[in-house]
Amino acid sequence: MAGVVVVGVDGSASALAAVEEAARQARRRGASLKVVHAFLWPALHVPLGPSPLGPPEGGLRTMVQRLLAEAVERAEAAAPGVEVTSSVVTGEALTVLEAQSRAAELVVVGSRGLGGFVGLMVGSTAVHLAAHGRCPVLVVRGDVRTEGPVVVGVDGSASGERAVDFAFQEAEWRGTTLVAVHAWTAPAPEPQDPAEPYASPPGALAEAEERLLAEALAGHRELRPGVVVEPRVVHGRTREALIEAGRGAQLTVVGARGRGGFTGLLLGSVSQALLHHAPSPVAVVRGG
């Protein structure tokens, strides 16, 4: 049975860009697309129909119908043949989309919606969903491209395993290269013998990190041998390495939390940094 991709819309330009990418995602997956608008006003008992003093086609309900119609039209143009439905759900966007994620393969949102403050690089809805969504969350930001690699951050953690699998699948669907980035910052240990210049042979730490990356990718390469993988081991901070690798990429994929994440912290610092600063769309994939 085909799955469903959900996209949240609010009439903003950012949301319409998300609709187009969500439609392409649905086509790649053989899924349907559900366009969802969270309609808060009924819960606040605000009049939804036209004002007695205004035009008959006015009012909040009509406005919502128009923005949904535009979103559906954009989706059908971006990915002809995909089944597109729309839904208005009473409630606040964070709660509505989190609930929708329970039955979705993927939830797609724009990086900023209506009401976003100037200078605020990513909206609260995107951050909240990345932390609490029950399925992978794709935040459409930066330059949306149909060429370039898929980038994934790899740290060898069990929680990052699903992110690596997601990235391999995306690269396979898109017919592009996968750039697998592993960054490390561990300082060289002090030698136990003061007469020795190194605690371990020169290059041993880098070799160990390269081995970690190779082992993290090995099983996925066997499952998807058609995906060309470019492994990159970088001595530096993960967030900067991934932001740099994402320049020119179609997508950057990260786990919600990597190594060293605090228990109960649902979204790690690397994921948050990418949601705010990545030059291309970002998918955040929570561990099992």
mmCIF file of C-alpha atoms in Angstrom:
data_model
loop_
_atom_site.group_PDB
_atom_site.id
_atom_site.type_symbol
_atom_site.label_atom_id
_atom_site.label_comp_id
_atom_site.label_asym_id
_atom_site.label_seq_id
_atom_site.Cartn_x
_atom_site.Cartn_y
_atom_site.Cartn_z
ATOM 1 C CA MET A 1 0.000 0.000 0.000
ATOM 2 C CA ALA A 2 1.413 3.369 -1.023
ATOM 3 C CA GLY A 3 2.360 5.768 1.738
ATOM 4 C CA VAL A 4 1.686 9.451 2.105
ATOM 5 C CA VAL A 5 3.869 12.543 2.160
ATOM 6 C CA VAL A 6 2.446 15.429 4.190
ATOM 7 C CA VAL A 7 3.239 19.088 3.555
ATOM 8 C CA GLY A 8 2.196 21.978 5.773
ATOM 9 C CA VAL A 9 0.993 25.169 4.087
ATOM 10 C CA ASP A 10 0.130 28.625 5.334
ATOM 11 C CA GLY A 11 0.127 30.708 2.153
ATOM 12 C CA SER A 12 3.732 31.863 2.478
ATOM 13 C CA ALA A 13 6.283 31.678 -0.338
ATOM 14 C CA SER A 14 8.348 29.318 1.819
ATOM 15 C CA ALA A 15 5.407 26.936 2.157
ATOM 16 C CA LEU A 16 4.753 26.933 -1.594
ATOM 17 C CA ALA A 17 8.390 25.981 -2.222
ATOM 18 C CA ALA A 18 7.865 23.165 0.291
ATOM 19 C CA VAL A 19 4.765 22.031 -1.613
ATOM 20 C CA GLU A 20 6.719 21.655 -4.843
ATOM 21 C CA GLU A 21 9.501 19.677 -3.154
ATOM 22 C CA ALA A 22 6.948 17.538 -1.296
ATOM 23 C CA ALA A 23 5.254 16.692 -4.603
ATOM 24 C CA ARG A 24 8.573 15.573 -6.070
ATOM 25 C CA GLN A 25 9.232 13.509 -2.951
ATOM 26 C CA ALA A 26 5.841 11.819 -3.276
ATOM 27 C CA ARG A 27 6.562 10.960 -6.910
ATOM 28 C CA ARG A 28 9.950 9.426 -6.022
ATOM 29 C CA ARG A 29 8.340 7.300 -3.322
ATOM 30 C CA GLY A 30 5.257 6.280 -5.279
ATOM 31 C CA ALA A 31 3.246 7.940 -2.516
ATOM 32 C CA SER A 32 0.297 10.301 -2.421
ATOM 33 C CA LEU A 33 0.614 13.898 -1.244
ATOM 34 C CA LYS A 34 -1.525 15.427 1.483
ATOM 35 C CA VAL A 35 -1.563 19.221 1.718
ATOM 36 C CA VAL A 36 -2.470 20.282 5.252
ATOM 37 C CA HIS A 37 -3.406 23.680 6.640
ATOM 38 C CA ALA A 38 -3.646 24.110 10.409
ATOM 39 C CA PHE A 39 -6.607 26.429 10.975
ATOM 40 C CA LEU A 40 -6.378 27.959 14.423
ATOM 41 C CA TRP A 41 -9.180 30.517 14.167
ATOM 42 C CA PRO A 42 -12.178 28.206 14.772
ATOM 43 C CA ALA A 43 -10.682 27.224 18.127
ATOM 44 C CA LEU A 44 -10.561 30.914 19.027
ATOM 45 C CA HIS A 45 -14.227 31.416 18.051
ATOM 46 C CA VAL A 46 -13.339 34.006 15.427
ATOM 47 C CA PRO A 47 -15.972 34.609 12.696
ATOM 48 C CA LEU A 48 -14.952 32.654 9.596
ATOM 49 C CA GLY A 49 -17.393 33.969 7.018
ATOM 50 C CA PRO A 50 -17.336 37.271 5.118
ATOM 51 C CA SER A 51 -17.824 40.520 6.982
ATOM 52 C CA PRO A 52 -21.262 42.124 6.589
ATOM 53 C CA LEU A 53 -19.421 45.212 5.354
ATOM 54 C CA GLY A 54 -17.047 43.378 3.045
ATOM 55 C CA PRO A 55 -17.270 41.487 -0.252
ATOM 56 C CA PRO A 56 -19.185 38.180 -0.236
ATOM 57 C CA GLU A 57 -16.050 36.296 -1.278
ATOM 58 C CA GLY A 58 -14.160 37.547 1.780
ATOM 59 C CA GLY A 59 -13.585 35.884 5.123
ATOM 60 C CA LEU A 60 -11.088 33.507 6.681
ATOM 61 C CA ARG A 61 -12.718 30.331 5.380
ATOM 62 C CA THR A 62 -12.548 31.548 1.798
ATOM 63 C CA MET A 63 -8.944 32.652 2.258
ATOM 64 C CA VAL A 64 -7.985 29.161 3.421
ATOM 65 C CA GLN A 65 -9.774 27.539 0.499
ATOM 66 C CA ARG A 66 -7.869 29.775 -1.896
ATOM 67 C CA LEU A 67 -4.449 29.044 -0.391
ATOM 68 C CA LEU A 68 -5.152 25.309 -0.448
ATOM 69 C CA ALA A 69 -6.259 25.479 -4.074
ATOM 70 C CA GLU A 70 -3.066 27.318 -4.998
ATOM 71 C CA ALA A 71 -0.946 24.767 -3.133
ATOM 72 C CA VAL A 72 -2.660 21.830 -4.863
ATOM 73 C CA GLU A 73 -2.171 23.506 -8.235
ATOM 74 C CA ARG A 74 1.541 24.020 -7.529
ATOM 75 C CA ALA A 75 1.916 20.389 -6.449
ATOM 76 C CA GLU A 76 0.209 19.019 -9.554
ATOM 77 C CA ALA A 77 2.394 21.180 -11.790
ATOM 78 C CA ALA A 78 5.602 20.125 -9.998
ATOM 79 C CA ALA A 79 4.844 16.390 -10.123
ATOM 80 C CA PRO A 80 2.123 15.451 -12.625
ATOM 81 C CA GLY A 81 0.451 12.156 -11.876
ATOM 82 C CA VAL A 82 0.837 12.306 -8.098
ATOM 83 C CA GLU A 83 -2.417 11.942 -6.201
ATOM 84 C CA VAL A 84 -2.919 15.179 -4.248
ATOM 85 C CA THR A 85 -5.467 15.739 -1.497
ATOM 86 C CA SER A 86 -5.938 18.673 0.851
ATOM 87 C CA SER A 87 -7.163 19.002 4.391
ATOM 88 C CA VAL A 88 -7.981 21.789 6.833
ATOM 89 C CA VAL A 89 -7.396 20.696 10.434
ATOM 90 C CA THR A 90 -8.475 22.854 13.339
ATOM 91 C CA GLY A 91 -5.581 23.523 15.658
ATOM 92 C CA GLU A 92 -2.154 25.045 16.004
ATOM 93 C CA ALA A 93 0.435 24.159 13.337
ATOM 94 C CA LEU A 94 2.921 22.435 15.645
ATOM 95 C CA THR A 95 0.301 20.110 17.126
ATOM 96 C CA VAL A 96 -1.460 19.418 13.831
ATOM 97 C CA LEU A 97 1.664 18.506 11.867
ATOM 98 C CA GLU A 98 3.105 16.401 14.665
ATOM 99 C CA ALA A 99 -0.136 14.399 14.680
ATOM 100 C CA GLN A 100 -0.019 14.084 10.890
ATOM 101 C CA SER A 101 3.539 12.727 11.094
ATOM 102 C CA ARG A 102 2.300 9.603 12.891
ATOM 103 C CA ALA A 103 0.896 8.160 9.656
ATOM 104 C CA ALA A 104 3.245 9.777 7.128
ATOM 105 C CA GLU A 105 6.415 8.595 5.411
ATOM 106 C CA LEU A 106 7.718 12.150 5.379
ATOM 107 C CA VAL A 107 6.586 15.593 6.517
ATOM 108 C CA VAL A 108 7.767 18.598 4.523
ATOM 109 C CA VAL A 109 7.672 22.205 5.729
ATOM 110 C CA GLY A 110 9.149 25.510 4.683
ATOM 111 C CA SER A 111 11.873 27.058 6.787
ATOM 112 C CA ARG A 112 9.755 30.098 7.666
ATOM 113 C CA GLY A 113 6.049 30.729 7.483
ATOM 114 C CA LEU A 114 3.804 33.726 7.736
ATOM 115 C CA GLY A 115 4.470 35.782 10.807
ATOM 116 C CA GLY A 116 8.160 34.887 10.866
ATOM 117 C CA PHE A 117 10.274 37.707 12.219
ATOM 118 C CA VAL A 118 12.773 39.329 9.888
ATOM 119 C CA GLY A 119 16.179 37.841 10.652
ATOM 120 C CA LEU A 120 14.737 34.651 12.126
ATOM 121 C CA MET A 121 16.313 32.056 9.864
ATOM 122 C CA VAL A 122 14.056 29.134 10.668
ATOM 123 C CA GLY A 123 10.567 29.035 12.074
ATOM 124 C CA SER A 124 9.521 27.350 15.301
ATOM 125 C CA THR A 125 7.340 24.871 13.405
ATOM 126 C CA ALA A 126 10.344 23.470 11.522
ATOM 127 C CA VAL A 127 12.470 23.120 14.658
ATOM 128 C CA HIS A 128 9.638 21.591 16.684
ATOM 129 C CA LEU A 129 8.804 19.016 14.019
ATOM 130 C CA ALA A 130 12.436 18.052 13.540
ATOM 131 C CA ALA A 131 12.599 17.290 17.261
ATOM 132 C CA HIS A 132 9.179 15.683 17.765
ATOM 133 C CA GLY A 133 7.987 14.372 14.398
ATOM 134 C CA ARG A 134 7.281 10.634 14.234
ATOM 135 C CA CYS A 135 8.771 10.353 10.735
ATOM 136 C CA PRO A 136 11.628 12.069 8.874
ATOM 137 C CA VAL A 137 11.121 15.823 8.467
ATOM 138 C CA LEU A 138 12.324 17.715 5.411
ATOM 139 C CA VAL A 139 12.792 21.462 5.870
ATOM 140 C CA VAL A 140 12.957 23.304 2.564
ATOM 141 C CA ARG A 141 15.432 26.159 2.867
ATOM 142 C CA GLY A 142 18.275 27.667 0.866
ATOM 143 C CA ASP A 143 18.597 26.797 -2.817
ATOM 144 C CA VAL A 144 16.387 23.961 -4.064
ATOM 145 C CA ARG A 145 18.290 22.075 -6.771
ATOM 146 C CA THR A 146 17.692 19.076 -9.000
ATOM 147 C CA GLU A 147 21.428 18.562 -9.522
ATOM 148 C CA GLY A 148 24.255 18.008 -7.074
ATOM 149 C CA PRO A 149 24.903 15.310 -4.469
ATOM 150 C CA VAL A 150 23.045 14.222 -1.370
ATOM 151 C CA VAL A 151 25.127 14.901 1.751
ATOM 152 C CA VAL A 152 24.876 12.925 4.979
ATOM 153 C CA GLY A 153 26.556 13.395 8.322
ATOM 154 C CA VAL A 154 27.942 10.113 9.699
ATOM 155 C CA ASP A 155 29.149 9.684 13.276
ATOM 156 C CA GLY A 156 28.913 5.911 13.660
ATOM 157 C CA SER A 157 26.199 6.141 16.322
ATOM 158 C CA ALA A 158 23.246 3.782 16.420
ATOM 159 C CA SER A 159 20.847 6.733 16.363
ATOM 160 C CA GLY A 160 22.454 7.986 13.152
ATOM 161 C CA GLU A 161 21.931 4.673 11.335
ATOM 162 C CA ARG A 162 18.481 5.622 10.051
ATOM 163 C CA ALA A 163 19.790 8.926 8.717
ATOM 164 C CA VAL A 164 22.439 7.091 6.683
ATOM 165 C CA ASP A 165 19.815 4.694 5.318
ATOM 166 C CA PHE A 166 17.536 7.626 4.423
ATOM 167 C CA ALA A 167 20.402 9.391 2.621
ATOM 168 C CA PHE A 168 21.318 6.289 0.587
ATOM 169 C CA GLN A 169 17.692 5.936 -0.463
ATOM 170 C CA GLU A 170 17.492 9.605 -1.463
ATOM 171 C CA ALA A 171 20.688 9.362 -3.510
ATOM 172 C CA GLU A 172 19.373 6.245 -5.255
ATOM 173 C CA TRP A 173 16.015 7.848 -6.075
ATOM 174 C CA ARG A 174 17.667 11.017 -7.346
ATOM 175 C CA GLY A 175 20.342 9.142 -9.318
ATOM 176 C CA THR A 176 23.134 11.130 -7.745
ATOM 177 C CA THR A 177 26.290 10.781 -5.656
ATOM 178 C CA LEU A 178 26.194 10.461 -1.886
ATOM 179 C CA VAL A 179 28.787 12.513 0.000
ATOM 180 C CA ALA A 180 29.259 10.914 3.426
ATOM 181 C CA VAL A 181 30.906 13.337 5.840
ATOM 182 C CA HIS A 182 32.486 12.284 9.122
ATOM 183 C CA ALA A 183 34.077 15.075 11.151
ATOM 184 C CA TRP A 184 36.230 14.600 14.233
ATOM 185 C CA THR A 185 37.897 17.027 16.611
ATOM 186 C CA ALA A 186 39.591 14.797 19.191
ATOM 187 C CA PRO A 187 42.989 16.219 20.212
ATOM 188 C CA ALA A 188 46.049 13.989 19.998
ATOM 189 C CA PRO A 189 46.569 12.151 23.329
ATOM 190 C CA GLU A 190 49.661 12.791 25.381
ATOM 191 C CA PRO A 191 52.347 10.044 25.176
ATOM 192 C CA GLN A 192 52.733 7.889 28.276
ATOM 193 C CA ASP A 193 56.504 7.876 27.795
ATOM 194 C CA PRO A 194 57.890 11.465 27.795
ATOM 195 C CA ALA A 195 60.703 10.276 25.541
ATOM 196 C CA GLU A 196 58.189 9.469 22.807
ATOM 197 C CA PRO A 197 56.897 12.327 20.593
ATOM 198 C CA TYR A 198 53.486 10.680 20.036
ATOM 199 C CA ALA A 199 51.091 8.520 22.036
ATOM 200 C CA SER A 200 50.265 6.722 18.786
ATOM 201 C CA PRO A 201 51.940 6.687 15.370
ATOM 202 C CA PRO A 202 51.375 9.790 13.207
ATOM 203 C CA GLY A 203 48.149 9.454 11.237
ATOM 204 C CA ALA A 204 46.746 6.689 13.453
ATOM 205 C CA LEU A 205 43.855 8.823 14.727
ATOM 206 C CA ALA A 206 42.837 9.827 11.200
ATOM 207 C CA GLU A 207 43.041 6.201 10.095
ATOM 208 C CA ALA A 208 40.759 5.175 12.950
ATOM 209 C CA GLU A 209 38.189 7.802 11.927
ATOM 210 C CA GLU A 210 38.371 6.670 8.297
ATOM 211 C CA ARG A 211 37.771 3.118 9.466
ATOM 212 C CA LEU A 212 34.748 4.232 11.511
ATOM 213 C CA LEU A 213 33.239 5.881 8.438
ATOM 214 C CA ALA A 214 33.914 2.883 6.212
ATOM 215 C CA GLU A 215 32.285 0.523 8.705
ATOM 216 C CA ALA A 216 29.241 2.792 9.090
ATOM 217 C CA LEU A 217 28.713 2.774 5.306
ATOM 218 C CA ALA A 218 29.558 -0.843 4.508
ATOM 219 C CA GLY A 219 26.143 -2.452 5.017
ATOM 220 C CA HIS A 220 24.333 0.325 3.159
ATOM 221 C CA ARG A 221 26.700 0.046 0.215
ATOM 222 C CA GLU A 222 25.896 -3.655 -0.042
ATOM 223 C CA LEU A 223 22.152 -2.969 -0.033
ATOM 224 C CA ARG A 224 22.406 -0.198 -2.652
ATOM 225 C CA PRO A 225 25.474 -0.967 -4.775
ATOM 226 C CA GLY A 226 24.352 1.452 -7.497
ATOM 227 C CA VAL A 227 24.893 4.487 -5.267
ATOM 228 C CA VAL A 228 28.277 6.126 -5.815
ATOM 229 C CA VAL A 229 29.646 7.168 -2.415
ATOM 230 C CA GLU A 230 32.265 9.834 -1.772
ATOM 231 C CA PRO A 231 33.547 9.380 1.805
ATOM 232 C CA ARG A 232 34.985 12.497 3.455
ATOM 233 C CA VAL A 233 36.817 12.481 6.769
ATOM 234 C CA VAL A 234 37.281 16.016 8.042
ATOM 235 C CA HIS A 235 39.309 17.134 11.048
ATOM 236 C CA GLY A 236 37.070 19.889 12.326
ATOM 237 C CA ARG A 237 33.631 20.705 13.697
ATOM 238 C CA THR A 238 30.733 18.692 12.295
ATOM 239 C CA ARG A 239 28.353 21.581 11.756
ATOM 240 C CA GLU A 240 30.845 23.611 9.716
ATOM 241 C CA ALA A 241 31.869 20.540 7.698
ATOM 242 C CA LEU A 242 28.258 19.735 6.796
ATOM 243 C CA ILE A 243 27.325 23.321 5.981
ATOM 244 C CA GLU A 244 30.316 23.550 3.651
ATOM 245 C CA ALA A 245 29.558 20.176 2.033
ATOM 246 C CA GLY A 246 25.952 21.277 1.512
ATOM 247 C CA ARG A 247 26.913 24.089 -0.862
ATOM 248 C CA GLY A 248 25.675 22.877 -4.224
ATOM 249 C CA ALA A 249 23.928 19.829 -2.732
ATOM 250 C CA GLN A 250 20.350 18.768 -3.382
ATOM 251 C CA LEU A 251 19.844 17.716 0.217
ATOM 252 C CA THR A 252 21.693 17.406 3.521
ATOM 253 C CA VAL A 253 20.640 14.590 5.859
ATOM 254 C CA VAL A 254 21.372 14.399 9.583
ATOM 255 C CA GLY A 255 20.202 12.419 12.555
ATOM 256 C CA ALA A 256 18.240 14.236 15.234
ATOM 257 C CA ARG A 257 20.896 13.473 17.814
ATOM 258 C CA GLY A 258 24.424 12.193 17.379
ATOM 259 C CA ARG A 259 27.132 11.040 19.728
ATOM 260 C CA GLY A 260 27.339 12.894 22.987
ATOM 261 C CA GLY A 261 23.702 14.008 22.889
ATOM 262 C CA PHE A 262 22.152 14.491 26.310
ATOM 263 C CA THR A 263 19.369 12.140 27.308
ATOM 264 C CA GLY A 264 16.035 13.859 26.711
ATOM 265 C CA LEU A 265 17.489 16.374 24.266
ATOM 266 C CA LEU A 266 15.529 15.531 21.122
ATOM 267 C CA LEU A 267 17.367 17.762 18.673
ATOM 268 C CA GLY A 268 21.144 18.039 18.762
ATOM 269 C CA SER A 269 23.232 21.136 18.151
ATOM 270 C CA VAL A 270 24.386 19.969 14.712
ATOM 271 C CA SER A 271 20.803 19.454 13.516
ATOM 272 C CA GLN A 272 19.775 22.848 14.867
ATOM 273 C CA ALA A 273 22.753 24.571 13.238
ATOM 274 C CA LEU A 274 21.870 23.069 9.865
ATOM 275 C CA LEU A 275 18.220 24.072 10.158
ATOM 276 C CA HIS A 276 19.372 27.646 10.678
ATOM 277 C CA HIS A 277 22.342 27.898 8.340
ATOM 278 C CA ALA A 278 22.409 25.113 5.710
ATOM 279 C CA PRO A 279 22.551 26.402 2.118
ATOM 280 C CA SER A 280 20.198 23.659 0.891
ATOM 281 C CA PRO A 281 17.173 21.673 2.145
ATOM 282 C CA VAL A 282 17.738 19.609 5.288
ATOM 283 C CA ALA A 283 16.205 16.281 6.287
ATOM 284 C CA VAL A 284 16.280 15.392 9.980
ATOM 285 C CA VAL A 285 15.830 11.692 10.704
ATOM 286 C CA ARG A 286 15.235 10.503 14.252
ATOM 287 C CA GLY A 287 16.670 7.223 15.456
ATOM 288 C CA GLY A 288 14.481 4.172 15.940
#
